[in-house]
Amino acid sequence: GEFLTYNLYYNWKFVWVKAGTASMSVVQTTHKGKPAYRGSLVTRGNKKVDDFFVLRDTLLCYTGTDMAPMYFRKGAREGKRYTVDEVFYNYAGGKCNVNLHYQNKHGEHKYKKASYDDCVFDMMNIFLRARSFDPANWKKGHSVRFPICDGNGRTPAQLKFGGKVTVKADNGIKYRCLRLEYMELKDEKWKKIVDFYITDDENHVPVRLDMFLKFGSAKAFLVGAKGTRNPFSSIVK
């Protein structure tokens, strides 16, 4: 029952402009008859910046109460491109089995199947998993590596702990935050995809997200939070 709202900003010719809003939610539900969490992230650019850059992303995932991924979908309109990634998970035979679906910018559909001995994740399911980590003994530079999946296949990825910082949200409140850097291995080099700043308390609510896009960079700052499970002990007064 957690609902979070954000303001979105986009960097256009070295100037940060208000680009729209984003909303994130996590609710308890069922998926194919099994208890699950449903996570969603929706970004909506405003018409003022549509002439420069169109940003319309909708991400959805289901994850089991044991944090094992069950389903992922990303529909992304970035610029003139619209793509869809889907990952369907099952664990028959003690394997992590995935059915992958990718729709490219031309509307062509591609399908793949794969089975792995280890568990793979997608960018939404690993985000929920990361919020369940206990970073109490982490030191700056600590990393957690894992394979990431989208409609195109499997990619090595990692979350790297960047230390603790104070972040002021768009609700005017300052929070003590943990910085998590999400990176994927591209052409044998680690490429940063998103920096997450999550509250240094039991909620691990994302206060700020720095997103490194194909067409530039964007930021999201927390505006409101409802339904959080625990009090915010990370508020800096």
Short mmCIF file of C-alpha atoms in Angstrom, two decimals:
data_model
loop_
_atom_site.label_atom_id
_atom_site.label_comp_id
_atom_site.label_asym_id
_atom_site.label_seq_id
_atom_site.Cartn_x
_atom_site.Cartn_y
_atom_site.Cartn_z
CA GLY A 1 0.00 0.00 0.00
CA GLU A 2 2.91 2.36 -0.59
CA PHE A 3 2.39 5.25 -3.04
CA LEU A 4 5.14 7.71 -3.96
CA THR A 5 5.03 10.76 -6.25
CA TYR A 6 7.88 12.64 -7.91
CA ASN A 7 8.72 15.69 -9.97
CA LEU A 8 10.73 14.97 -13.10
CA TYR A 9 13.47 17.22 -14.49
CA TYR A 10 15.27 16.91 -17.80
CA ASN A 11 18.64 18.35 -18.76
CA TRP A 12 18.27 20.31 -21.98
CA LYS A 13 21.39 22.09 -23.27
CA PHE A 14 22.93 22.22 -19.77
CA VAL A 15 19.74 23.64 -18.22
CA TRP A 16 17.48 21.60 -15.91
CA VAL A 17 13.81 22.08 -16.75
CA LYS A 18 10.67 20.69 -15.12
CA ALA A 19 9.75 17.85 -17.43
CA GLY A 20 6.76 16.16 -15.80
CA THR A 21 5.88 13.78 -13.00
CA ALA A 22 6.40 10.19 -11.95
CA SER A 23 4.57 7.87 -9.59
CA MET A 24 5.69 4.66 -7.95
CA SER A 25 3.64 2.14 -6.00
CA VAL A 26 4.06 -1.19 -4.26
CA VAL A 27 0.97 -3.15 -3.20
CA GLN A 28 0.31 -6.66 -1.96
CA THR A 29 -1.67 -8.81 -4.38
CA THR A 30 -1.62 -12.22 -6.03
CA HIS A 31 -0.11 -13.30 -9.34
CA LYS A 32 -1.29 -16.53 -10.92
CA GLY A 33 -2.80 -17.54 -7.58
CA LYS A 34 0.35 -16.90 -5.53
CA PRO A 35 0.95 -14.11 -2.98
CA ALA A 36 2.96 -11.32 -4.57
CA TYR A 37 3.96 -7.69 -4.56
CA ARG A 38 3.05 -5.54 -7.55
CA GLY A 39 5.43 -2.70 -8.26
CA SER A 40 4.85 0.02 -10.82
CA LEU A 41 6.68 3.10 -12.04
CA VAL A 42 5.03 5.56 -14.42
CA THR A 43 6.80 8.60 -15.89
CA ARG A 44 4.92 11.28 -17.77
CA GLY A 45 6.63 14.21 -19.45
CA ASN A 46 4.69 17.44 -19.87
CA LYS A 47 3.76 19.09 -23.17
CA LYS A 48 6.19 21.95 -22.57
CA VAL A 49 9.19 19.70 -23.17
CA ASP A 50 7.58 17.28 -25.64
CA ASP A 51 8.99 19.32 -28.53
CA PHE A 52 12.48 18.54 -27.25
CA PHE A 53 12.10 15.10 -25.75
CA VAL A 54 9.13 12.75 -25.25
CA LEU A 55 9.31 10.68 -22.08
CA ARG A 56 6.51 8.16 -21.46
CA ASP A 57 7.65 5.08 -19.55
CA THR A 58 5.45 2.53 -17.79
CA LEU A 59 7.15 -0.22 -15.79
CA LEU A 60 5.31 -3.05 -14.05
CA CYS A 61 6.55 -6.04 -12.11
CA TYR A 62 5.32 -8.83 -9.90
CA THR A 63 7.61 -10.38 -7.34
CA GLY A 64 6.97 -13.17 -4.85
CA THR A 65 6.92 -12.54 -1.12
CA ASP A 66 10.33 -14.28 -1.09
CA MET A 67 11.50 -11.52 -3.52
CA ALA A 68 11.81 -13.96 -6.45
CA PRO A 69 10.82 -12.25 -9.74
CA MET A 70 7.60 -13.36 -11.40
CA TYR A 71 6.95 -10.88 -14.25
CA PHE A 72 8.27 -7.64 -15.74
CA ARG A 73 7.10 -5.26 -18.45
CA LYS A 74 8.52 -1.96 -19.64
CA GLY A 75 6.82 0.15 -22.26
CA ALA A 76 9.05 3.07 -23.16
CA ARG A 77 8.49 6.05 -25.41
CA GLU A 78 11.75 7.98 -25.46
CA GLY A 79 12.02 10.52 -28.22
CA LYS A 80 10.42 8.98 -31.31
CA ARG A 81 11.18 5.42 -30.17
CA TYR A 82 8.58 3.13 -28.58
CA THR A 83 9.79 -0.23 -27.32
CA VAL A 84 8.39 -2.99 -25.12
CA ASP A 85 10.35 -5.44 -22.94
CA GLU A 86 8.69 -8.37 -21.17
CA VAL A 87 10.11 -11.12 -18.96
CA PHE A 88 8.01 -14.07 -17.77
CA TYR A 89 9.60 -16.14 -14.98
CA ASN A 90 9.03 -19.68 -13.72
CA TYR A 91 11.14 -21.98 -11.57
CA ALA A 92 10.25 -25.47 -12.84
CA GLY A 93 12.94 -28.10 -12.39
CA GLY A 94 14.89 -26.04 -9.90
CA LYS A 95 15.97 -23.62 -12.66
CA CYS A 96 15.24 -19.97 -13.30
CA ASN A 97 13.36 -20.15 -16.60
CA VAL A 98 12.54 -17.00 -18.55
CA ASN A 99 10.43 -16.27 -21.61
CA LEU A 100 11.54 -12.99 -23.17
CA HIS A 101 9.58 -10.69 -25.46
CA TYR A 102 10.94 -7.58 -27.17
CA GLN A 103 9.13 -5.17 -29.47
CA ASN A 104 11.57 -2.88 -31.25
CA LYS A 105 11.00 0.67 -32.49
CA HIS A 106 9.75 -0.67 -35.83
CA GLY A 107 7.01 -2.71 -34.16
CA GLU A 108 8.75 -6.02 -34.83
CA HIS A 109 8.39 -8.72 -32.14
CA LYS A 110 11.17 -11.02 -30.99
CA TYR A 111 10.87 -13.95 -28.57
CA LYS A 112 13.49 -15.94 -26.66
CA LYS A 113 13.57 -18.65 -24.00
CA ALA A 114 16.37 -19.41 -21.56
CA SER A 115 17.05 -21.43 -18.40
CA TYR A 116 19.64 -20.54 -15.77
CA ASP A 117 21.06 -22.19 -12.67
CA ASP A 118 21.11 -18.82 -10.88
CA CYS A 119 18.32 -16.32 -10.38
CA VAL A 120 18.08 -13.45 -12.85
CA PHE A 121 16.32 -10.13 -12.32
CA ASP A 122 14.92 -7.21 -14.25
CA MET A 123 15.38 -3.54 -13.43
CA MET A 124 12.14 -3.27 -11.42
CA ASN A 125 12.42 -6.55 -9.51
CA ILE A 126 16.04 -5.85 -8.54
CA PHE A 127 14.94 -2.43 -7.34
CA LEU A 128 12.41 -4.01 -4.98
CA ARG A 129 15.00 -6.56 -3.92
CA ALA A 130 17.55 -3.81 -3.23
CA ARG A 131 15.09 -2.02 -0.96
CA SER A 132 14.96 -5.18 1.17
CA PHE A 133 18.75 -5.29 1.67
CA ASP A 134 20.24 -4.55 5.09
CA PRO A 135 23.15 -2.18 4.36
CA ALA A 136 24.14 -1.63 8.02
CA ASN A 137 27.60 -3.14 7.54
CA TRP A 138 28.22 -1.90 4.02
CA LYS A 139 31.21 0.30 3.31
CA LYS A 140 31.52 2.73 0.42
CA GLY A 141 32.36 0.81 -2.73
CA HIS A 142 30.57 -2.40 -1.62
CA SER A 143 28.87 -3.98 -4.64
CA VAL A 144 26.23 -6.64 -5.21
CA ARG A 145 26.44 -8.31 -8.62
CA PHE A 146 23.60 -10.10 -10.38
CA PRO A 147 22.41 -10.90 -13.92
CA ILE A 148 19.73 -8.63 -15.38
CA CYS A 149 17.18 -9.66 -18.02
CA ASP A 150 15.05 -7.74 -20.49
CA GLY A 151 13.42 -8.67 -23.77
CA ASN A 152 16.82 -8.82 -25.47
CA GLY A 153 18.47 -11.29 -23.10
CA ARG A 154 20.82 -11.45 -20.12
CA THR A 155 23.34 -8.77 -19.05
CA PRO A 156 25.73 -8.61 -16.05
CA ALA A 157 24.73 -5.82 -13.67
CA GLN A 158 25.64 -4.53 -10.24
CA LEU A 159 24.49 -2.24 -7.45
CA LYS A 160 27.34 -0.26 -5.93
CA PHE A 161 27.07 1.49 -2.57
CA GLY A 162 28.15 5.11 -2.94
CA GLY A 163 27.99 6.12 0.71
CA LYS A 164 25.59 8.29 2.71
CA VAL A 165 24.47 11.76 1.63
CA THR A 166 21.81 14.28 2.61
CA VAL A 167 19.22 14.93 -0.10
CA LYS A 168 16.53 17.61 -0.11
CA ALA A 169 13.31 16.39 -1.68
CA ASP A 170 10.76 18.52 -3.51
CA ASN A 171 8.55 18.42 -0.41
CA GLY A 172 11.14 20.65 1.30
CA ILE A 173 12.32 17.89 3.67
CA LYS A 174 15.95 16.77 3.92
CA TYR A 175 16.66 13.06 4.26
CA ARG A 176 19.77 11.10 5.17
CA CYS A 177 20.11 8.77 2.20
CA LEU A 178 22.04 5.78 0.92
CA ARG A 179 23.35 6.19 -2.61
CA LEU A 180 23.04 3.08 -4.79
CA GLU A 181 24.56 3.14 -8.27
CA TYR A 182 22.94 0.76 -10.74
CA MET A 183 25.27 -0.26 -13.59
CA GLU A 184 25.21 -2.70 -16.50
CA LEU A 185 28.16 -4.23 -18.33
CA LYS A 186 28.24 -2.89 -21.90
CA ASP A 187 31.15 -3.66 -24.26
CA GLU A 188 33.21 -4.91 -21.29
CA LYS A 189 32.75 -1.60 -19.43
CA TRP A 190 30.40 -0.76 -16.57
CA LYS A 191 27.82 1.78 -17.75
CA LYS A 192 25.83 3.70 -15.14
CA ILE A 193 22.08 3.53 -15.72
CA VAL A 194 20.53 5.04 -12.58
CA ASP A 195 21.68 6.47 -9.26
CA PHE A 196 19.15 5.80 -6.48
CA TYR A 197 19.12 7.80 -3.25
CA ILE A 198 17.02 5.89 -0.73
CA THR A 199 16.20 6.84 2.86
CA ASP A 200 18.61 5.53 5.46
CA ASP A 201 15.85 3.92 7.53
CA GLU A 202 13.64 0.83 7.34
CA ASN A 203 11.51 2.27 4.53
CA HIS A 204 14.33 2.69 1.97
CA VAL A 205 12.10 5.10 0.06
CA PRO A 206 13.71 6.55 -3.10
CA VAL A 207 14.10 10.29 -2.51
CA ARG A 208 16.01 11.10 -5.69
CA LEU A 209 16.73 9.21 -8.91
CA ASP A 210 19.34 10.30 -11.46
CA MET A 211 18.58 8.60 -14.79
CA PHE A 212 21.11 8.44 -17.60
CA LEU A 213 19.05 8.08 -20.77
CA LYS A 214 19.94 7.50 -24.40
CA PHE A 215 18.90 11.06 -25.18
CA GLY A 216 20.31 12.87 -22.16
CA SER A 217 19.77 12.76 -18.41
CA ALA A 218 16.79 13.17 -16.10
CA LYS A 219 16.23 13.48 -12.37
CA ALA A 220 13.28 12.68 -10.12
CA PHE A 221 12.72 14.19 -6.67
CA LEU A 222 10.22 12.93 -4.10
CA VAL A 223 7.10 15.04 -3.63
CA GLY A 224 4.89 12.82 -1.46
CA ALA A 225 4.81 9.44 0.27
CA LYS A 226 1.74 7.58 1.54
CA GLY A 227 1.33 4.15 3.08
CA THR A 228 4.95 3.63 4.15
CA ARG A 229 5.34 0.78 6.61
CA ASN A 230 7.62 2.56 9.10
CA PRO A 231 8.21 6.10 10.41
CA PHE A 232 10.86 8.19 8.61
CA SER A 233 13.80 8.14 11.01
CA SER A 234 16.10 9.54 8.32
CA ILE A 235 14.69 13.07 8.33
CA VAL A 236 17.43 15.67 8.92
CA LYS A 237 16.20 18.57 11.06
#
